[in-house]
XYZ file of N, CA and C in Angstrom:
639
model
N 17.978 -3.534 8.943
C 18.138 -4.907 9.397
C 18.619 -5.785 8.241
N 19.575 -6.658 8.546
C 20.072 -7.648 7.593
C 19.479 -8.998 7.962
N 18.928 -9.709 6.985
C 18.334 -11.010 7.278
C 19.322 -12.147 7.156
N 20.271 -12.050 6.225
C 21.164 -13.162 5.944
C 22.595 -12.658 5.751
N 23.484 -13.136 6.605
C 24.885 -12.690 6.565
C 25.552 -13.059 5.241
N 25.304 -14.254 4.751
C 25.924 -14.687 3.490
C 25.456 -13.812 2.324
N 24.163 -13.504 2.314
C 23.627 -12.624 1.274
C 24.237 -11.229 1.373
N 24.408 -10.747 2.603
C 24.989 -9.420 2.813
C 26.407 -9.341 2.274
N 27.196 -10.380 2.524
C 28.584 -10.378 2.062
C 28.662 -10.588 0.549
N 27.790 -11.431 0.011
C 27.765 -11.653 -1.438
C 27.351 -10.374 -2.163
N 26.349 -9.685 -1.621
C 25.921 -8.415 -2.203
C 27.065 -7.417 -2.194
N 27.759 -7.314 -1.066
C 28.909 -6.400 -0.962
C 29.985 -6.762 -1.969
N 30.244 -8.052 -2.108
C 31.248 -8.515 -3.066
C 30.905 -8.077 -4.488
N 29.642 -8.248 -4.868
C 29.212 -7.890 -6.223
C 29.247 -6.382 -6.450
N 28.820 -5.611 -5.441
C 28.821 -4.151 -5.582
C 30.239 -3.615 -5.738
N 31.184 -4.208 -5.033
C 32.591 -3.811 -5.180
C 33.136 -4.254 -6.543
N 32.762 -5.451 -6.952
C 33.282 -6.016 -8.202
C 32.913 -5.169 -9.418
N 31.670 -4.700 -9.476
C 31.220 -3.917 -10.636
C 31.400 -2.416 -10.421
N 32.023 -2.077 -9.279
C 32.324 -0.674 -8.931
C 31.060 0.165 -8.709
N 29.978 -0.504 -8.305
C 28.804 0.245 -7.861
C 29.134 0.944 -6.545
N 30.019 0.323 -5.773
C 30.572 0.953 -4.573
C 32.071 1.087 -4.745
N 32.567 2.285 -4.475
C 34.003 2.546 -4.493
C 34.435 3.021 -3.111
N 35.540 2.461 -2.631
C 36.112 2.869 -1.354
C 37.437 3.572 -1.620
N 37.557 4.789 -1.117
C 38.777 5.574 -1.327
C 39.099 6.374 -0.062
N 39.596 5.693 0.988
C 39.843 6.379 2.260
C 40.930 7.441 2.195
N 41.852 7.314 1.244
C 42.960 8.278 1.158
C 42.641 9.474 0.271
N 41.719 9.307 -0.654
C 41.295 10.401 -1.531
C 39.765 10.448 -1.511
N 39.195 11.090 -0.486
C 37.739 11.054 -0.275
C 36.940 11.693 -1.407
N 35.714 11.256 -1.517
C 34.748 11.832 -2.446
C 34.057 13.012 -1.775
N 33.534 13.932 -2.583
C 32.729 15.036 -2.066
C 31.262 14.762 -2.404
N 30.449 14.571 -1.371
C 29.029 14.363 -1.583
C 28.328 15.691 -1.845
N 27.146 15.605 -2.459
C 26.359 16.808 -2.740
C 25.998 17.550 -1.455
N 25.914 16.825 -0.362
C 25.570 17.432 0.928
C 26.693 18.287 1.493
N 27.898 18.167 0.891
C 29.062 18.872 1.412
C 29.960 17.989 2.260
N 29.478 16.782 2.587
C 30.284 15.852 3.369
C 31.441 15.336 2.528
N 32.568 15.078 3.174
C 33.647 14.316 2.562
C 33.452 12.861 2.968
N 33.637 11.965 2.025
C 33.336 10.566 2.300
C 34.340 9.640 1.633
N 34.749 8.557 2.317
C 35.646 7.573 1.722
C 34.908 6.527 0.894
N 33.583 6.683 0.781
C 32.779 5.722 0.029
C 31.850 6.456 -0.927
N 31.683 5.876 -2.107
C 30.693 6.397 -3.051
C 29.896 5.217 -3.580
N 28.574 5.353 -3.572
C 27.698 4.259 -3.979
C 26.746 4.713 -5.076
N 26.739 3.981 -6.179
C 25.779 4.223 -7.266
C 25.295 2.862 -7.749
N 24.225 2.390 -7.144
C 23.739 1.044 -7.440
C 23.090 0.907 -8.805
N 22.875 2.021 -9.499
C 22.345 1.924 -10.870
C 23.329 1.227 -11.798
N 24.612 1.242 -11.434
C 25.629 0.558 -12.240
C 25.341 -0.935 -12.331
N 24.721 -1.494 -11.295
C 24.430 -2.933 -11.297
C 23.519 -3.345 -12.453
N 22.732 -2.409 -12.962
C 21.798 -2.721 -14.038
C 22.510 -3.109 -15.329
N 23.759 -2.707 -15.462
C 24.536 -3.008 -16.665
C 25.134 -4.410 -16.642
N 24.945 -5.137 -15.549
C 25.521 -6.468 -15.386
C 24.406 -7.471 -15.096
N 23.927 -8.174 -16.130
C 22.777 -9.070 -15.966
C 22.863 -10.039 -14.783
N 23.992 -10.738 -14.564
C 24.025 -11.664 -13.419
C 23.857 -10.955 -12.080
N 24.374 -9.722 -11.988
C 24.280 -8.974 -10.741
C 22.848 -8.504 -10.511
N 22.232 -7.965 -11.537
C 20.869 -7.464 -11.354
C 19.890 -8.612 -11.107
N 20.155 -9.778 -11.687
C 19.310 -10.944 -11.418
C 19.445 -11.370 -9.963
N 20.673 -11.377 -9.457
C 20.908 -11.720 -8.055
C 20.156 -10.756 -7.137
N 20.291 -9.459 -7.379
C 19.635 -8.458 -6.543
C 18.122 -8.589 -6.613
N 17.613 -8.755 -7.815
C 16.159 -8.910 -8.015
C 15.630 -10.100 -7.220
N 16.287 -11.233 -7.341
C 15.807 -12.458 -6.695
C 15.903 -12.364 -5.175
N 17.002 -11.789 -4.678
C 17.182 -11.694 -3.228
C 16.192 -10.711 -2.600
N 15.961 -9.592 -3.272
C 14.984 -8.629 -2.756
C 13.584 -9.241 -2.770
N 13.243 -9.934 -3.848
C 11.922 -10.567 -3.946
C 11.723 -11.583 -2.821
N 12.779 -12.333 -2.499
C 12.692 -13.306 -1.400
C 12.384 -12.604 -0.082
N 13.074 -11.489 0.165
C 12.860 -10.750 1.412
C 11.449 -10.202 1.479
N 10.983 -9.654 0.361
C 9.621 -9.099 0.326
C 8.611 -10.159 0.754
N 8.687 -11.341 0.148
C 7.712 -12.389 0.462
C 7.888 -12.928 1.875
N 9.148 -13.065 2.312
C 9.420 -13.600 3.646
C 8.952 -12.650 4.742
N 9.216 -11.355 4.560
C 8.916 -10.379 5.595
C 7.480 -9.869 5.557
N 6.925 -9.727 4.343
C 5.641 -9.041 4.218
C 4.566 -9.833 3.480
N 4.932 -10.973 2.946
C 4.007 -11.686 2.089
C 3.942 -11.016 0.720
N 3.230 -11.624 -0.198
C 3.136 -11.052 -1.547
C 2.275 -9.798 -1.511
N 2.840 -8.631 -1.860
C 2.063 -7.388 -1.794
C 1.146 -7.235 -3.008
N 0.251 -6.281 -2.911
C -0.591 -5.956 -4.069
C 0.204 -5.185 -5.114
N 1.151 -4.369 -4.629
C 1.908 -3.473 -5.510
C 3.332 -3.317 -4.965
N 4.284 -3.218 -5.879
C 5.654 -2.823 -5.531
C 5.833 -1.366 -5.957
N 6.416 -0.558 -5.064
C 6.680 0.854 -5.380
C 8.180 1.110 -5.353
N 8.694 1.713 -6.411
C 10.094 2.118 -6.449
C 10.208 3.603 -6.145
N 11.297 3.982 -5.497
C 11.537 5.394 -5.195
C 12.367 5.993 -6.327
N 11.841 7.050 -6.952
C 12.533 7.681 -8.080
C 13.777 8.424 -7.590
N 14.850 8.425 -8.433
C 14.886 7.684 -9.683
C 15.691 6.395 -9.557
N 16.524 6.340 -8.524
C 17.482 5.242 -8.407
C 16.870 3.868 -8.277
N 15.672 3.759 -7.729
C 15.086 2.439 -7.473
C 13.978 2.081 -8.450
N 13.785 2.875 -9.497
C 12.735 2.550 -10.459
C 13.035 1.227 -11.158
N 14.238 1.091 -11.688
C 14.569 -0.109 -12.475
C 14.570 -1.370 -11.621
N 15.225 -1.323 -10.473
C 15.274 -2.524 -9.630
C 13.876 -2.836 -9.099
N 13.079 -1.805 -8.860
C 11.703 -2.021 -8.418
C 10.874 -2.749 -9.473
N 11.048 -2.352 -10.728
C 10.347 -3.029 -11.830
C 10.751 -4.495 -11.900
N 12.044 -4.766 -11.754
C 12.541 -6.145 -11.809
C 11.940 -6.987 -10.679
N 11.866 -6.413 -9.495
C 11.298 -7.133 -8.349
C 9.804 -7.381 -8.562
N 9.094 -6.359 -9.051
C 7.666 -6.518 -9.332
C 7.434 -7.615 -10.361
N 8.289 -7.656 -11.380
C 8.189 -8.692 -12.416
C 8.439 -10.070 -11.821
N 9.420 -10.160 -10.941
C 9.738 -11.441 -10.287
C 8.555 -11.942 -9.459
N 7.867 -11.019 -8.802
C 6.734 -11.382 -7.946
C 5.417 -11.460 -8.708
N 5.412 -10.936 -9.936
C 4.184 -10.959 -10.738
C 3.116 -10.029 -10.230
N 3.553 -8.832 -9.751
C 2.594 -7.851 -9.226
C 2.789 -6.509 -9.935
N 1.806 -5.606 -9.835
C 1.922 -4.289 -10.457
C 3.066 -3.465 -9.860
N 3.495 -2.478 -10.638
C 4.579 -1.587 -10.209
C 4.147 -0.133 -10.341
N 4.560 0.674 -9.360
C 4.397 2.126 -9.422
C 5.702 2.754 -8.952
N 5.861 4.048 -9.212
C 7.014 4.708 -8.600
C 6.612 6.064 -8.046
N 7.436 6.531 -7.103
C 7.119 7.748 -6.366
C 8.191 8.796 -6.614
N 7.756 9.968 -7.074
C 8.665 11.089 -7.287
C 8.983 11.785 -5.956
N 10.090 12.547 -5.904
C 10.381 13.313 -4.690
C 9.298 14.328 -4.347
N 8.643 14.851 -5.397
C 7.554 15.815 -5.213
C 6.640 15.751 -6.431
N 5.431 16.273 -6.338
C 4.525 16.224 -7.488
C 5.086 16.988 -8.688
N 4.738 16.511 -9.884
C 5.133 17.227 -11.099
C 4.505 18.614 -11.104
N 5.158 19.546 -11.784
C 4.653 20.919 -11.837
C 3.617 21.112 -12.939
N 3.455 20.091 -13.802
C 2.566 20.251 -14.955
C 1.709 18.999 -15.128
N 0.877 18.993 -16.153
C 0.032 17.844 -16.454
C -0.894 17.509 -15.290
N -0.914 16.232 -14.931
C -1.783 15.791 -13.827
C -1.149 16.044 -12.460
N 0.086 16.541 -12.475
C 0.813 16.893 -11.242
C 0.939 15.703 -10.288
N 1.194 14.543 -10.889
C 1.318 13.328 -10.096
C 2.616 13.286 -9.307
N 2.551 12.750 -8.108
C 3.767 12.363 -7.394
C 3.958 10.850 -7.504
N 2.844 10.138 -7.562
C 2.884 8.691 -7.741
C 2.503 8.356 -9.169
N 3.360 7.638 -9.867
C 3.104 7.275 -11.263
C 2.726 5.798 -11.341
N 1.594 5.538 -11.972
C 1.081 4.179 -12.075
C -0.256 4.082 -11.360
N -0.851 2.903 -11.416
C -2.191 2.714 -10.844
C -2.095 2.190 -9.420
N -2.644 2.950 -8.481
C -2.685 2.559 -7.073
C -4.090 2.791 -6.543
N -4.648 1.765 -5.905
C -5.963 1.887 -5.296
C -5.825 2.018 -3.784
N -6.694 2.816 -3.188
C -6.694 2.984 -1.736
C -6.890 1.634 -1.053
N -6.083 1.367 -0.026
C -6.197 0.116 0.716
C -5.290 -0.988 0.237
N -4.601 -0.782 -0.887
C -3.698 -1.822 -1.379
C -2.430 -1.907 -0.532
N -1.953 -3.147 -0.345
C -0.701 -3.375 0.376
C 0.482 -3.115 -0.546
N 1.420 -2.289 -0.082
C 2.565 -1.871 -0.896
C 3.862 -2.137 -0.142
N 4.857 -2.668 -0.844
C 6.223 -2.733 -0.319
C 7.079 -1.803 -1.178
N 7.858 -0.971 -0.509
C 8.675 0.035 -1.197
C 10.085 -0.511 -1.407
N 10.623 -0.278 -2.595
C 11.980 -0.708 -2.927
C 12.878 0.524 -3.071
N 14.034 0.466 -2.436
C 15.040 1.526 -2.536
C 16.378 0.936 -2.985
N 17.217 1.772 -3.577
C 18.551 1.291 -3.947
C 19.570 1.577 -2.849
N 19.396 2.716 -2.150
C 20.398 3.143 -1.178
C 19.736 3.935 -0.053
N 20.140 3.645 1.180
C 19.634 4.379 2.337
C 20.784 5.161 2.964
N 20.627 6.478 3.024
C 21.613 7.302 3.755
C 20.932 7.795 5.031
N 20.334 8.977 5.009
C 19.594 9.440 6.189
C 18.183 8.873 6.232
N 17.685 8.434 5.076
C 16.337 7.882 4.992
C 15.258 8.902 4.694
N 15.622 10.173 4.626
C 14.598 11.212 4.461
C 13.822 11.079 3.153
N 14.536 10.896 2.036
C 13.855 10.812 0.740
C 12.999 9.543 0.657
N 13.496 8.461 1.252
C 12.750 7.202 1.253
C 11.461 7.336 2.048
N 11.550 7.966 3.200
C 10.376 8.138 4.050
C 9.397 9.155 3.476
N 9.912 10.090 2.683
C 9.047 11.023 1.966
C 8.154 10.259 0.981
N 8.733 9.250 0.326
C 7.961 8.421 -0.600
C 6.905 7.623 0.151
N 7.262 7.090 1.311
C 6.309 6.339 2.124
C 5.127 7.233 2.509
N 5.435 8.462 2.901
C 4.375 9.391 3.302
C 3.431 9.677 2.143
N 3.990 9.858 0.947
C 3.150 10.113 -0.230
C 2.234 8.934 -0.514
N 2.757 7.732 -0.362
C 1.949 6.530 -0.588
C 0.819 6.422 0.436
N 1.131 6.725 1.687
C 0.103 6.657 2.739
C -0.984 7.688 2.497
N -0.576 8.879 2.058
C -1.562 9.926 1.771
C -2.480 9.520 0.621
N -1.958 8.662 -0.268
C -2.765 8.189 -1.391
C -3.628 6.986 -1.004
N -3.551 6.575 0.268
C -4.392 5.485 0.741
C -3.740 4.123 0.772
N -2.448 4.043 0.436
C -1.748 2.753 0.442
C -1.485 2.285 1.871
N -1.442 0.981 2.032
C -0.998 0.369 3.293
C 0.452 -0.057 3.080
N 1.392 0.731 3.584
C 2.813 0.460 3.356
C 3.281 -0.575 4.372
N 3.609 -1.769 3.864
C 4.015 -2.871 4.743
C 5.456 -2.719 5.224
N 6.305 -2.111 4.384
C 7.705 -1.936 4.749
C 8.537 -1.581 3.542
N 9.857 -1.550 3.738
C 10.784 -1.158 2.678
C 11.959 -2.139 2.626
N 12.402 -2.430 1.414
C 13.595 -3.258 1.207
C 14.549 -2.488 0.309
N 15.828 -2.418 0.715
C 16.831 -1.674 -0.046
C 18.048 -2.554 -0.326
N 18.806 -2.163 -1.331
C 20.024 -2.901 -1.664
C 21.098 -2.682 -0.598
N 21.319 -1.407 -0.229
C 22.452 -1.099 0.656
C 22.116 0.069 1.567
N 22.656 0.022 2.777
C 22.501 1.125 3.724
C 23.853 1.483 4.324
N 24.081 2.786 4.494
C 25.292 3.227 5.196
C 25.203 2.944 6.693
N 24.000 2.666 7.181
C 23.836 2.328 8.580
C 23.968 3.494 9.540
N 23.650 4.696 9.070
C 23.735 5.870 9.943
C 22.695 5.779 11.059
N 23.084 6.226 12.247
C 22.161 6.238 13.381
C 20.931 7.093 13.086
N 21.153 8.186 12.361
C 20.031 9.089 12.064
C 18.986 8.381 11.203
N 19.421 7.488 10.322
C 18.467 6.739 9.503
C 17.654 5.784 10.366
N 18.337 5.073 11.261
C 17.629 4.159 12.165
C 16.568 4.924 12.961
N 16.954 6.103 13.446
C 16.031 6.923 14.240
C 14.848 7.385 13.398
N 15.126 7.820 12.170
C 14.057 8.311 11.299
C 13.043 7.215 10.973
N 13.534 6.021 10.658
C 12.624 4.911 10.332
C 11.830 4.477 11.561
N 12.493 4.481 12.706
C 11.806 4.098 13.936
C 10.711 5.099 14.276
N 11.010 6.382 14.138
C 10.024 7.417 14.462
C 8.800 7.337 13.557
N 9.025 6.955 12.299
C 7.913 6.855 11.350
C 7.228 5.491 11.387
N 7.790 4.570 12.167
C 7.188 3.247 12.272
C 7.261 2.439 10.991
N 8.364 2.617 10.232
C 8.528 1.924 8.955
C 9.602 0.844 9.089
N 9.253 -0.365 8.732
C 10.186 -1.490 8.766
C 11.140 -1.414 7.570
N 12.449 -1.563 7.830
C 13.451 -1.508 6.765
C 14.345 -2.740 6.829
N 14.496 -3.408 5.692
C 15.438 -4.519 5.550
C 16.340 -4.225 4.356
N 17.633 -4.486 4.503
C 18.561 -4.250 3.398
C 19.341 -5.528 3.085
N 19.721 -5.668 1.816
C 20.534 -6.825 1.434
C 21.894 -6.774 2.110
N 22.488 -5.570 2.152
C 23.802 -5.422 2.776
C 23.896 -4.045 3.416
N 24.988 -3.839 4.157
C 25.190 -2.546 4.815
C 26.686 -2.266 4.965
N 26.993 -1.135 5.554
C 28.384 -0.672 5.654
C 29.260 -1.658 6.424
N 28.724 -2.195 7.504
C 29.488 -3.141 8.323
C 29.898 -4.371 7.527
N 28.953 -4.954 6.810
C 29.248 -6.140 6.007
C 30.122 -5.807 4.807
N 29.962 -4.613 4.275
C 30.812 -4.172 3.169
C 32.275 -4.139 3.596
N 32.556 -3.516 4.743
C 33.940 -3.415 5.204
C 34.529 -4.790 5.502
N 33.708 -5.650 6.069
C 34.168 -7.018 6.352
C 34.552 -7.743 5.070
N 33.705 -7.611 4.050
C 33.986 -8.249 2.766
C 35.193 -7.610 2.088
N 35.292 -6.296 2.160
C 36.413 -5.588 1.533
C 37.746 -5.990 2.159
N 37.754 -6.188 3.465
C 38.978 -6.616 4.150
C 39.309 -8.068 3.810
N 38.290 -8.921 3.822
C 38.503 -10.346 3.506
C 39.068 -10.544 2.111
N 38.666 -9.685 1.183
C 39.103 -9.829 -0.212
C 40.327 -8.975 -0.543
N 40.912 -8.361 0.501
C 42.098 -7.506 0.355
C 41.850 -6.276 -0.505
N 40.589 -5.861 -0.584
C 40.245 -4.619 -1.287
C 40.753 -3.425 -0.491
N 40.772 -3.582 0.848
C 41.307 -2.551 1.733
C 42.299 -3.187 2.706
N 43.136 -2.342 3.319
C 44.090 -2.800 4.316
C 43.530 -2.575 5.723
N 44.211 -3.123 6.711
C 43.796 -2.910 8.101
C 43.841 -1.426 8.459
N 44.845 -0.728 7.948
C 44.970 0.705 8.226
C 43.808 1.474 7.601
N 43.455 1.118 6.375
C 42.325 1.783 5.707
C 41.008 1.467 6.409
N 40.915 0.280 6.980
C 39.708 -0.089 7.730
C 39.491 0.859 8.910
N 40.568 1.231 9.580
C 40.471 2.168 10.695
C 39.904 3.504 10.224
N 40.414 3.998 9.101
C 39.931 5.264 8.537
C 38.457 5.172 8.168
N 38.069 4.067 7.546
C 36.680 3.879 7.117
C 35.736 3.785 8.314
N 36.187 3.171 9.386
C 35.373 3.104 10.603
C 35.262 4.468 11.283
N 36.337 5.247 11.222
C 36.311 6.593 11.809
C 35.281 7.467 11.110
N 35.224 7.369 9.789
C 34.230 8.155 9.029
C 32.817 7.796 9.464
N 32.584 6.502 9.614
C 31.244 6.020 9.949
C 30.762 6.558 11.302
N 31.694 6.835 12.222
C 31.313 7.309 13.557
C 30.744 8.727 13.526
N 31.304 9.574 12.648
C 30.847 10.976 12.601
C 31.050 11.535 11.206
N 30.252 11.067 10.242
C 30.499 11.401 8.833
C 30.366 12.884 8.489
N 29.520 13.615 9.216
C 29.260 15.003 8.841
C 30.462 15.923 9.108
N 31.359 15.515 9.983
C 32.511 16.380 10.301
C 33.845 15.751 9.918
N 33.797 14.553 9.334
C 35.019 13.831 8.976
C 35.833 14.631 7.940
N 37.101 14.897 8.286
C 38.039 15.621 7.404
C 37.543 17.004 6.983
N 36.709 17.636 7.806
C 36.224 18.988 7.481
C 37.239 20.029 7.972
């Protein structure tokens, strides 16, 4: 869910500007999953640009308070959302923890790093939502540790139907600063892409797993 259209377009503009998102409909990227894709997103690049990371931090913090109230703890999903999660926690003045994909194989074998007490209200921060599986895995780990997960806020979502279904099935509320639809709108408005390229980008979004296979 997008809360503010202007914020969604501004976020898309900034992600394109610093090349955190690249659109290449004519020379697709190869994802680790084996999919061919006309888009590549690495929101960690935003951390290298102070004005951009400040914008993201402030906007995410606003959504957290508006949607869920001030939580007891902010949790970042490792590794992409650790840094932005820390920034949001600092903005809100609350503790921060992060969640690994799986428990460590050594030491205390933690999956959750940081101090979390059973019953605490937690909002999860993500950098990118694709299918949502890794994000929801983090939510499950937090719930098993006794956290009350109020919801999740992410920088960007591809808007896949499978992600919507996964979040709905798990009963987890998701809000994102921007998404694929707003990205394409901003990219077209700024002449980053042409009308012809927009058609290609929309075609990928309809069935990404078989696009150009």
